[in-house]
Amino acid sequence: MSSSYLLQSPNFSTNLKLPSKPSTPTATPCSLSVKASSSSSSSSNNTPASTASKGNNIRDEARRQYLTNPPQNQNFSAKYVPFNADPVTNTESYSLDEIVYRSQSGGLLDVQHDISALKAFPGSYWRALFDSRVGKTTWPYGSGVWSKKEWVLPEISSDDIVSAFEGNSNLFWAERLGKHFLEMNELWVKHCGISHTGSFKDLGMTVLVSQVNRLRKMNKPVFGVGCASTGDTSAALSAYCASAGIPSIVFLPANKISIAQLVQPIANGAFVLSVDTDFDGCMQLIREVTSELPIYLANSLNSLRIEGQKTAAIEILQQFDWEVPDWVIIPGGNLGNIYAFYKGFHMCKELGLVDKIPRLVCAQAANANPLYLYYKSGWKEFKAVKASGTFASAIQIGDPVSIDRAVYALKQSNGIVEEATEEELMDAMAQADSTGMFICPHTGVALTALMKLRKSGVIGPTDRTVVVSTAHGLKFTQSKIDYHSNNIKEMACRFANPPVSVKADFGSVMDVLKKYLSKTPK
Ligand SMILES: Cc1ncc(COP(=O)(O)O)c(C=O)c1O
Ligand SMILES: N[C@@H](CCOP(=O)(O)O)C(=O)O
């Protein structure tokens, strides 16, 4: 059995050998991580069973490991810089321990890593290190986000991390949907909705709340954390804050989010404001409030969020054994996530884990499509829109805060923007569900984009394509109920599958079953 097989096999834990370091390394990733992946005799100290027998928990064990075996010369670091600043001339930067969301000129910020320190290790080293941490319960590497800690928040103490071991979400082959509806063989779904609070927001929120935890320990003026939300950000924020005992305050547009989303922050003890406006109105308010009060801003305007969300892209590469897919399709609203995916892919290329990046597609609801209109204008002029109601309610956003990040990600990846009408997105959702999925309407938007790009031949039948499913369908059951009850004005609901009412007698049941069997193709 070759060593490269061992590195790729899920069963490598007793055999893994990390590739040797370069001769003059400037930094050594935390020795805890290396121990966790080495032979069973030395790694047994990290297993929950052994920590329990010593009366320790996994956080205590991580602390003990750190004290007894501190990382040597670990000089990975990160700081805030203005987004897309010229690396040669830029002099503006901020410590991640500062409370700052905007650059001096009012533009977006970005977390910039010390790439030369990370580059002291070859791509094969990082691939093996990340692979070695998958499926473990070692604190904090059991998280798909923190398994990439050196690339996320390298300087935070593991002790300050607030995590529900998010990430490591499944990437599955959507065989029937691909073959039956799209005539393609390589359709994959990255299900970020199978997560602690049911959406990809957990990936960013573990990072943001961990940093807040650190700031509070440093006595920085952070009373609590606040966000505007269409439902998923608020769910993630309130859950992570509750887990760390930090107050959370959420601004929700009244009557515009699903019941399942609304009940999440309520149950997690957040201070919930139902505001008589839309998401863009809530976003404006939270920005004003966080500049006046000691409330830390948790929306993706805060670039810490991107650092967690980008790990989903790294995971996709990891799950394909570091082979790069041709296309990745992502539904877009406030537009932080499209940039997060770009950043994750780009870092993997820059640090030698892969040699190219996929083409990105951002998919918007036609009722909330400012990016699509901008793209269609040839990137001439951006105009915010008044977003109308959409079944894809979490992306009902007309003035996305990360517009510049999204445009950058699309230009750098030779990307495309598509849109989906209400009927298209609901039909796509129903078609996907009929193949055994239970997707959210936002994923229906992404699938519509794929259908259009397949039809026009832009995406070919053999192109390996990943659709990012951003939330769990169970958060959006009302839209499915409306669709399958044929209860949506001016929508044909072509794939509705309403239940059949039948009398409780054998003859009636047999009649409906015979009718069903005669109509249904084998
Ligand atoms: C379920 C879901 N999908 C997609 C998005 C779009 O993500 P982004 O705002 O980062 O574009 C959001 C939030 O906006 C969301 O909650
Ligand atoms: N869909 C989001 C909208 C806010 O996006 P964010 O990523 O900027 O927090 C939500 O669920 O609130």
Coordinates of C-alpha atoms and ligand atoms in Angstrom, one line a residue:
M1 CA 0.0 0.0 0.0
S2 CA 1.6 3.3 -1.0
S3 CA 1.9 6.2 1.4
S4 CA -0.1 8.4 -0.9
Y5 CA -3.0 5.9 -0.6
L6 CA -2.6 6.1 3.2
L7 CA -2.9 9.9 3.1
Q8 CA -6.1 9.7 1.1
S9 CA -7.7 6.8 2.9
P10 CA -10.3 7.5 5.5
N11 CA -8.6 4.8 7.5
F12 CA -5.2 6.4 7.7
S13 CA -5.2 7.3 11.3
T14 CA -2.8 4.6 12.4
N15 CA -0.5 5.0 9.4
L16 CA -0.4 8.7 8.5
K17 CA 2.9 10.2 7.9
L18 CA 2.9 13.9 7.3
P19 CA 5.2 14.9 4.5
S20 CA 8.5 16.1 5.7
K21 CA 8.8 19.8 6.3
P22 CA 11.0 22.0 4.1
S23 CA 14.6 22.3 5.3
T24 CA 14.3 25.9 6.7
P25 CA 10.7 26.2 8.0
T26 CA 9.8 29.5 9.6
A27 CA 6.8 28.1 11.3
T28 CA 5.5 24.8 12.7
P29 CA 1.8 24.2 12.9
C30 CA 0.6 23.3 16.3
S31 CA 2.1 20.1 17.5
L32 CA -1.2 19.0 18.9
S33 CA -2.6 18.6 15.4
V34 CA 0.3 16.5 14.4
K35 CA -0.1 14.3 17.4
A36 CA -3.7 13.9 16.8
S37 CA -3.0 12.3 13.5
S38 CA -0.1 10.2 14.3
S39 CA 0.1 6.6 15.4
S40 CA -2.6 5.1 17.7
S41 CA -0.3 4.8 20.7
S42 CA 0.8 8.5 20.7
S43 CA -2.6 9.8 19.6
S44 CA -4.6 7.9 22.2
N45 CA -4.1 10.8 24.7
N46 CA -6.4 12.8 22.4
T47 CA -9.4 10.4 22.4
P48 CA -12.4 11.3 24.4
A49 CA -12.3 7.9 26.1
S50 CA -8.8 8.6 27.5
T51 CA -9.5 12.2 28.4
A52 CA -12.7 11.1 30.2
S53 CA -10.8 8.4 32.2
K54 CA -8.4 11.2 33.4
G55 CA -11.4 13.3 34.5
N56 CA -10.6 15.8 31.7
N57 CA -12.7 17.0 28.9
I58 CA -11.5 17.7 25.4
R59 CA -10.9 21.4 26.1
D60 CA -8.8 20.5 29.2
E61 CA -6.9 18.0 27.1
A62 CA -6.2 20.6 24.4
R63 CA -5.0 23.0 27.0
R64 CA -2.7 20.4 28.6
Q65 CA -1.3 19.4 25.2
Y66 CA -0.6 23.1 24.5
L67 CA 1.2 23.7 27.8
T68 CA 3.3 20.5 27.7
N69 CA 4.1 20.7 24.0
P70 CA 3.7 24.3 22.8
P71 CA 3.9 25.0 19.1
Q72 CA 7.5 26.0 18.1
N73 CA 8.1 29.1 16.1
Q74 CA 4.5 29.4 15.2
N75 CA 4.4 32.7 13.4
F76 CA 1.2 32.5 11.4
S77 CA -0.7 35.7 11.7
A78 CA -3.6 37.6 10.1
K79 CA -4.8 41.2 10.1
Y80 CA -7.5 43.4 8.6
V81 CA -6.6 45.3 5.5
P82 CA -8.8 47.3 3.1
F83 CA -10.5 44.9 0.7
N84 CA -8.6 44.5 -2.6
A85 CA -5.9 46.9 -1.5
D86 CA -2.7 47.1 -3.5
P87 CA -0.3 44.8 -1.6
V88 CA 2.7 47.0 -2.5
T89 CA 1.4 50.4 -1.7
N90 CA -1.1 49.7 1.1
T91 CA -0.1 50.9 4.6
E92 CA -3.5 50.6 6.3
S93 CA -4.1 47.5 8.5
Y94 CA -5.7 46.6 11.8
S95 CA -5.2 43.9 14.4
L96 CA -8.0 41.4 14.5
D97 CA -8.4 42.4 18.2
E98 CA -9.6 45.8 17.1
I99 CA -13.3 46.5 16.6
V100 CA -13.4 47.8 13.1
Y101 CA -15.7 46.9 10.2
R102 CA -14.8 49.4 7.5
S103 CA -11.6 50.9 6.0
Q104 CA -10.7 54.6 6.4
S105 CA -12.2 55.3 3.0
G106 CA -15.5 53.5 4.1
G107 CA -14.8 50.4 2.0
L108 CA -14.9 46.8 3.0
L109 CA -12.1 45.1 4.9
D110 CA -10.6 41.7 4.3
V111 CA -8.6 39.3 6.6
Q112 CA -5.1 39.0 5.2
H113 CA -3.0 36.1 6.2
D114 CA 0.8 36.0 6.3
I115 CA 1.0 34.0 3.2
S116 CA 4.8 33.7 3.2
A117 CA 4.7 32.0 6.6
L118 CA 2.1 29.6 5.4
K119 CA 4.0 29.0 2.2
A120 CA 7.0 27.8 4.2
F121 CA 5.0 24.5 4.1
P122 CA 4.3 22.8 0.8
G123 CA 0.7 22.1 -0.4
S124 CA 1.2 18.4 0.3
Y125 CA 1.8 19.3 4.0
W126 CA -1.4 21.3 4.3
R127 CA -3.4 18.6 2.5
A128 CA -2.2 15.9 4.8
L129 CA -2.6 18.0 7.9
F130 CA -6.2 18.9 7.0
D131 CA -7.0 15.4 6.0
S132 CA -5.6 14.0 9.2
R133 CA -8.1 16.1 11.3
V134 CA -11.3 14.9 9.6
G135 CA -13.6 12.8 11.7
K136 CA -11.8 13.4 15.0
T137 CA -13.1 14.8 18.2
T138 CA -9.9 16.5 19.2
W139 CA -10.6 20.1 20.3
P140 CA -11.0 22.2 18.3
Y141 CA -10.1 20.2 15.1
G142 CA -13.3 18.2 15.1
S143 CA -14.8 21.2 13.5
G144 CA -14.5 21.5 9.7
V145 CA -13.7 25.2 10.2
W146 CA -11.1 24.8 13.0
S147 CA -9.5 21.8 11.3
K148 CA -8.1 24.6 9.1
K149 CA -7.3 26.9 12.1
E150 CA -3.9 28.1 10.8
W151 CA -5.7 29.5 7.7
V152 CA -8.7 30.9 9.7
L153 CA -7.7 32.6 12.9
P154 CA -4.1 31.4 13.5
E155 CA -3.6 33.4 16.7
I156 CA -6.7 32.6 18.7
S157 CA -6.2 30.3 21.7
S158 CA -8.1 27.0 21.3
D159 CA -9.4 27.9 24.7
D160 CA -11.4 30.8 23.4
I161 CA -13.0 28.9 20.5
V162 CA -16.8 28.5 20.6
S163 CA -17.6 25.6 18.3
A164 CA -20.3 23.0 17.7
F165 CA -18.0 21.0 15.4
E166 CA -19.7 22.6 12.4
G167 CA -18.6 22.0 8.9
N168 CA -17.5 18.6 7.4
S169 CA -20.9 18.7 5.7
N170 CA -21.6 16.0 3.1
L171 CA -20.9 16.4 -0.6
F172 CA -23.0 13.9 -2.3
W173 CA -23.5 12.7 -5.9
A174 CA -26.9 13.8 -7.1
E175 CA -27.1 10.9 -9.5
R176 CA -30.7 10.8 -10.4
L177 CA -31.3 14.6 -10.5
G178 CA -28.3 14.9 -12.7
K179 CA -29.1 12.1 -15.1
H180 CA -32.9 12.4 -15.2
F181 CA -33.4 16.2 -15.3
L182 CA -30.1 17.6 -16.5
E183 CA -28.4 14.9 -18.6
M184 CA -25.2 15.2 -16.7
N185 CA -23.2 12.6 -14.9
E186 CA -21.2 14.7 -12.5
L187 CA -23.7 16.7 -10.4
W188 CA -22.8 17.0 -6.8
V189 CA -24.5 18.8 -3.9
K190 CA -22.5 20.3 -1.0
H191 CA -25.1 20.2 1.7
C192 CA -24.1 23.1 4.0
G193 CA -27.6 23.0 5.4
I194 CA -26.9 19.9 7.4
S195 CA -25.4 21.8 10.2
H196 CA -25.9 22.9 13.8
T197 CA -28.5 25.6 13.0
G198 CA -29.4 24.4 9.6
S199 CA -27.4 26.7 7.3
F200 CA -23.9 27.6 6.2
K201 CA -23.9 30.5 8.6
D202 CA -22.6 28.3 11.3
L203 CA -19.2 28.2 9.5
G204 CA -18.8 32.0 9.8
M205 CA -20.4 32.4 13.2
T206 CA -18.1 30.0 15.0
V207 CA -15.2 32.3 14.0
L208 CA -16.9 35.5 14.8
V209 CA -18.3 34.4 18.2
S210 CA -14.9 32.9 19.1
Q211 CA -13.2 36.2 18.4
V212 CA -15.9 38.0 20.4
N213 CA -15.2 35.6 23.3
R214 CA -11.5 36.5 23.1
L215 CA -12.3 40.2 22.9
R216 CA -14.5 40.0 26.0
K217 CA -11.8 38.1 27.9
M218 CA -9.4 41.0 26.9
N219 CA -12.0 43.4 28.4
K220 CA -12.8 45.1 25.1
P221 CA -16.1 47.0 25.1
V222 CA -18.3 44.2 23.7
F223 CA -21.6 43.8 25.7
G224 CA -23.2 41.6 23.1
V225 CA -23.4 40.7 19.4
G226 CA -26.0 41.9 16.9
C227 CA -27.1 41.3 13.4
A228 CA -29.8 42.0 10.8
S229 CA -31.1 38.8 9.4
T230 CA -33.4 37.1 6.9
G231 CA -33.4 34.2 9.4
D232 CA -30.2 32.1 9.1
T233 CA -27.6 34.5 10.4
S234 CA -29.8 35.2 13.4
A235 CA -30.2 31.5 14.1
A236 CA -26.5 30.9 14.0
L237 CA -25.6 34.0 16.0
S238 CA -28.0 33.3 18.8
A239 CA -27.0 29.6 19.0
Y240 CA -23.2 30.3 19.2
C241 CA -23.7 33.2 21.6
A242 CA -26.0 31.2 23.9
S243 CA -23.4 28.4 23.9
A244 CA -20.7 30.9 25.1
G245 CA -23.0 32.9 27.5
I246 CA -22.8 36.0 25.4
P247 CA -25.9 38.2 24.8
S248 CA -27.2 38.3 21.2
I249 CA -29.5 40.9 19.7
V250 CA -31.2 40.2 16.3
F251 CA -33.1 42.5 14.0
L252 CA -35.6 40.6 11.8
P253 CA -37.8 42.0 9.1
A254 CA -41.4 41.5 10.4
N255 CA -43.3 38.7 8.7
K256 CA -40.6 38.0 6.2
I257 CA -38.9 35.0 7.6
S258 CA -40.1 31.4 8.2
I259 CA -41.5 30.3 11.5
A260 CA -38.8 27.7 11.8
Q261 CA -36.1 30.4 11.5
L262 CA -37.9 32.8 13.8
V263 CA -38.2 30.3 16.6
Q264 CA -34.5 29.6 16.6
P265 CA -33.2 32.9 18.2
I266 CA -36.3 33.0 20.4
A267 CA -35.5 29.5 21.8
N268 CA -31.8 30.4 22.2
G269 CA -32.6 33.4 24.3
A270 CA -31.6 36.2 21.9
F271 CA -33.1 39.7 22.3
V272 CA -35.4 39.5 19.2
L273 CA -36.6 42.7 17.5
S274 CA -39.2 42.2 14.8
V275 CA -38.8 45.4 12.8
D276 CA -41.4 46.8 10.4
T277 CA -39.1 46.9 7.4
D278 CA -37.3 44.6 5.0
F279 CA -33.8 43.1 5.4
D280 CA -32.1 46.1 3.9
G281 CA -33.8 48.4 6.4
C282 CA -32.7 46.1 9.3
M283 CA -29.2 46.1 8.0
Q284 CA -29.1 49.9 7.9
L285 CA -30.4 50.0 11.5
I286 CA -27.9 47.5 12.9
R287 CA -25.0 49.3 11.3
E288 CA -26.1 52.6 13.0
V289 CA -26.8 50.8 16.3
T290 CA -23.4 49.0 16.4
S291 CA -21.6 52.3 15.7
E292 CA -23.2 53.8 18.8
L293 CA -23.5 50.9 21.3
P294 CA -21.0 48.2 22.5
I295 CA -22.7 45.7 20.3
Y296 CA -20.4 43.8 17.9
L297 CA -21.6 43.5 14.3
A298 CA -22.1 39.9 13.2
N299 CA -23.2 40.3 9.6
S300 CA -20.8 39.3 6.8
L301 CA -19.9 43.0 6.4
N302 CA -17.6 41.8 9.3
S303 CA -14.9 40.0 7.4
L304 CA -14.3 37.5 10.2
R305 CA -17.4 35.6 8.9
I306 CA -15.8 35.1 5.5
E307 CA -12.8 33.3 7.2
G308 CA -15.1 30.5 8.4
Q309 CA -17.3 30.3 5.4
K310 CA -14.3 29.9 3.1
T311 CA -13.6 26.5 4.6
A312 CA -16.6 25.0 2.8
A313 CA -14.6 25.5 -0.5
I314 CA -11.5 23.9 1.0
E315 CA -13.7 21.0 2.1
I316 CA -15.1 20.5 -1.4
L317 CA -11.5 20.1 -2.7
Q318 CA -10.7 17.8 0.2
Q319 CA -13.8 15.7 -0.5
F320 CA -12.8 15.3 -4.1
D321 CA -9.3 14.2 -3.0
W322 CA -8.0 17.6 -4.0
E323 CA -9.3 17.4 -7.6
V324 CA -10.9 20.7 -8.7
P325 CA -14.5 20.6 -10.0
D326 CA -15.3 22.6 -13.1
W327 CA -18.2 24.6 -11.7
V328 CA -19.5 25.7 -8.3
I329 CA -23.0 27.3 -8.1
I330 CA -24.0 29.4 -5.1
P331 CA -27.2 31.3 -4.3
G332 CA -26.4 34.9 -3.5
G333 CA -28.1 37.5 -1.3
N334 CA -25.9 39.8 0.9
L335 CA -23.1 38.3 -1.3
G336 CA -20.5 37.4 1.4
N337 CA -20.6 33.7 0.6
I338 CA -19.7 33.9 -3.1
Y339 CA -16.5 35.7 -2.1
A340 CA -15.9 33.3 0.8
F341 CA -15.9 30.4 -1.7
Y342 CA -13.6 32.2 -4.0
K343 CA -11.2 33.0 -1.2
G344 CA -11.1 29.4 0.0
F345 CA -10.4 28.1 -3.5
H346 CA -7.9 30.8 -4.2
M347 CA -5.9 30.1 -1.0
C348 CA -5.7 26.5 -1.9
K349 CA -4.2 27.4 -5.3
E350 CA -1.9 30.1 -3.9
L351 CA -0.6 27.6 -1.2
G352 CA -0.1 24.8 -3.7
L353 CA -2.8 22.4 -2.7
V354 CA -4.4 22.6 -6.2
D355 CA -3.3 24.1 -9.4
K356 CA -6.5 25.9 -10.5
I357 CA -9.9 27.1 -9.2
P358 CA -13.4 26.3 -10.4
R359 CA -15.6 28.7 -12.3
L360 CA -18.2 30.2 -9.9
V361 CA -21.8 30.9 -10.7
C362 CA -23.9 33.2 -8.4
A363 CA -27.6 32.6 -8.6
Q364 CA -30.2 35.2 -7.5
A365 CA -33.9 35.3 -7.3
A366 CA -35.4 37.5 -10.1
N367 CA -37.3 39.3 -7.4
A368 CA -34.0 40.3 -5.6
N369 CA -31.5 40.5 -8.4
P370 CA -29.2 43.6 -8.1
L371 CA -26.0 41.5 -8.9
Y372 CA -27.7 39.9 -11.9
L373 CA -28.7 43.3 -13.3
Y374 CA -25.2 44.6 -12.7
Y375 CA -23.6 41.6 -14.5
K376 CA -26.0 42.0 -17.4
S377 CA -25.0 45.6 -17.7
G378 CA -21.4 44.5 -18.4
W379 CA -20.5 45.6 -14.8
K380 CA -21.2 49.2 -15.9
E381 CA -23.3 50.5 -13.1
F382 CA -24.5 49.0 -9.8
K383 CA -27.9 50.0 -8.6
A384 CA -29.5 48.7 -5.5
V385 CA -33.1 47.4 -6.0
K386 CA -36.1 47.2 -3.8
A387 CA -36.3 43.5 -3.3
S388 CA -39.8 42.0 -3.7
G389 CA -41.2 39.0 -1.9
T390 CA -39.7 35.6 -2.9
F391 CA -40.0 32.1 -1.7
A392 CA -36.2 32.2 -1.4
S393 CA -36.8 34.6 1.5
A394 CA -33.3 34.4 2.9
I395 CA -32.0 36.1 -0.2
Q396 CA -34.6 38.8 -0.4
I397 CA -31.9 41.5 -0.3
G398 CA -31.8 44.5 -2.6
D399 CA -28.7 46.3 -1.4
P400 CA -26.0 43.7 -0.7
V401 CA -23.2 44.8 1.6
S402 CA -20.6 42.6 -0.1
I403 CA -21.3 43.7 -3.7
D404 CA -17.6 44.6 -4.3
R405 CA -16.4 41.2 -2.9
A406 CA -18.9 39.4 -5.2
V407 CA -17.8 41.2 -8.3
Y408 CA -14.2 40.5 -7.5
A409 CA -14.8 36.8 -7.0
L410 CA -16.8 36.5 -10.2
K411 CA -14.2 38.4 -12.3
Q412 CA -11.3 36.4 -10.8
S413 CA -13.0 33.0 -11.4
N414 CA -14.4 33.8 -14.9
G415 CA -17.8 33.5 -13.2
I416 CA -21.4 33.9 -14.3
V417 CA -24.5 35.4 -12.7
E418 CA -28.0 33.8 -13.3
E419 CA -31.4 34.5 -12.0
A420 CA -34.5 32.4 -11.3
T421 CA -38.2 33.4 -11.3
E422 CA -40.5 32.2 -8.6
E423 CA -41.9 29.5 -10.8
E424 CA -38.5 28.4 -11.9
L425 CA -37.1 28.1 -8.4
M426 CA -40.1 26.3 -7.0
D427 CA -40.2 23.9 -9.9
A428 CA -36.5 23.2 -9.5
M429 CA -37.0 22.6 -5.8
A430 CA -39.8 20.2 -6.5
Q431 CA -37.8 18.3 -9.1
A432 CA -34.9 17.9 -6.8
D433 CA -37.1 16.8 -4.0
S434 CA -38.7 14.2 -6.3
T435 CA -35.3 12.6 -6.5
G436 CA -35.0 12.2 -2.8
M437 CA -33.7 15.5 -1.6
F438 CA -35.5 18.1 0.5
I439 CA -33.8 21.3 -0.5
C440 CA -34.5 24.9 0.5
P441 CA -35.8 27.4 -2.1
H442 CA -32.4 29.1 -2.3
T443 CA -30.9 25.8 -3.5
G444 CA -33.8 25.9 -6.0
V445 CA -32.4 29.2 -7.3
A446 CA -29.0 27.6 -7.7
L447 CA -30.5 24.6 -9.5
T448 CA -32.4 26.9 -11.9
A449 CA -29.1 28.5 -12.8
L450 CA -27.6 25.1 -13.5
M451 CA -30.7 24.1 -15.6
K452 CA -30.3 27.3 -17.7
L453 CA -26.6 26.9 -18.1
R454 CA -27.0 23.2 -19.1
K455 CA -29.7 24.2 -21.6
S456 CA -27.5 26.9 -23.2
G457 CA -24.6 24.4 -23.3
V458 CA -22.3 26.6 -21.1
I459 CA -22.1 23.7 -18.6
G460 CA -21.4 20.5 -20.5
P461 CA -22.8 17.0 -19.8
T462 CA -19.5 15.8 -18.3
D463 CA -18.6 18.9 -16.4
R464 CA -18.1 18.2 -12.7
T465 CA -20.5 20.6 -11.1
V466 CA -21.2 21.4 -7.4
V467 CA -24.4 23.0 -6.3
V468 CA -24.1 24.5 -2.9
S469 CA -27.2 23.8 -0.8
T470 CA -27.2 26.6 1.7
A471 CA -29.9 25.7 4.2
H472 CA -32.0 22.8 5.3
G473 CA -35.3 22.3 3.6
L474 CA -37.0 21.8 6.9
K475 CA -36.7 25.5 7.6
F476 CA -38.9 26.2 4.6
T477 CA -41.7 23.7 4.7
Q478 CA -44.5 26.3 4.2
S479 CA -43.3 27.0 0.6
K480 CA -43.4 23.3 -0.1
I481 CA -46.9 23.0 1.4
D482 CA -48.1 25.9 -0.7
Y483 CA -46.6 24.3 -3.9
H484 CA -47.8 20.8 -3.4
S485 CA -51.3 22.1 -2.5
N486 CA -51.4 24.0 -5.8
N487 CA -52.0 27.0 -3.6
I488 CA -49.8 29.7 -5.3
K489 CA -51.3 32.4 -7.4
E490 CA -50.3 32.4 -11.0
M491 CA -48.1 29.3 -10.6
A492 CA -48.8 26.1 -12.4
C493 CA -47.0 24.0 -9.8
R494 CA -46.2 21.5 -12.5
F495 CA -44.6 19.0 -10.1
A496 CA -47.1 19.2 -7.3
N497 CA -47.8 15.9 -5.6
P498 CA -50.9 16.6 -3.4
P499 CA -52.1 13.9 -1.0
V500 CA -55.2 11.9 -2.1
S501 CA -58.1 11.8 0.3
V502 CA -59.8 8.4 0.3
K503 CA -62.6 6.8 2.2
A504 CA -61.6 4.2 4.8
D505 CA -62.9 1.1 2.9
F506 CA -61.1 -1.5 0.9
G507 CA -62.9 -0.8 -2.4
S508 CA -62.1 2.9 -2.4
V509 CA -58.5 2.3 -1.5
M510 CA -58.2 -0.3 -4.3
D511 CA -59.7 2.0 -6.8
V512 CA -57.3 4.8 -6.2
L513 CA -54.3 2.4 -6.0
K514 CA -55.3 0.8 -9.4
K515 CA -55.6 4.2 -11.0
Y516 CA -52.2 5.1 -9.6
L517 CA -50.5 1.9 -10.7
S518 CA -51.9 2.2 -14.3
K519 CA -50.6 5.8 -14.6
T520 CA -47.2 5.5 -13.0
P521 CA -44.3 4.4 -15.2
K522 CA -42.4 1.4 -13.9
Ligands
LIG1 C1 -30.1 30.0 3.0 C2 -29.3 31.1 2.4 N1 -28.8 30.9 1.2 C3 -28.1 31.8 0.6 C4 -27.8 33.0 1.2 C5 -27.0 34.0 0.5 O1 -25.7 34.2 1.1 P1 -25.0 35.6 1.0 O2 -25.8 36.5 1.8 O3 -23.7 35.3 1.6 O4 -24.9 35.9 -0.4 C6 -28.3 33.3 2.5 C7 -28.1 34.5 3.2 O5 -28.1 35.6 2.6 C8 -29.1 32.2 3.1 O6 -29.6 32.4 4.3
LIG2 N1 -29.3 35.3 4.6 C1 -28.8 36.1 5.6 C2 -28.8 37.6 5.3 C3 -27.6 38.3 6.0 O1 -26.4 37.9 5.5 P1 -25.0 38.0 6.2 O2 -24.3 36.8 5.7 O3 -24.5 39.3 5.9 O4 -25.2 37.9 7.7 C4 -29.5 35.8 6.9 O5 -29.8 34.7 7.1 O6 -29.7 36.7 7.7

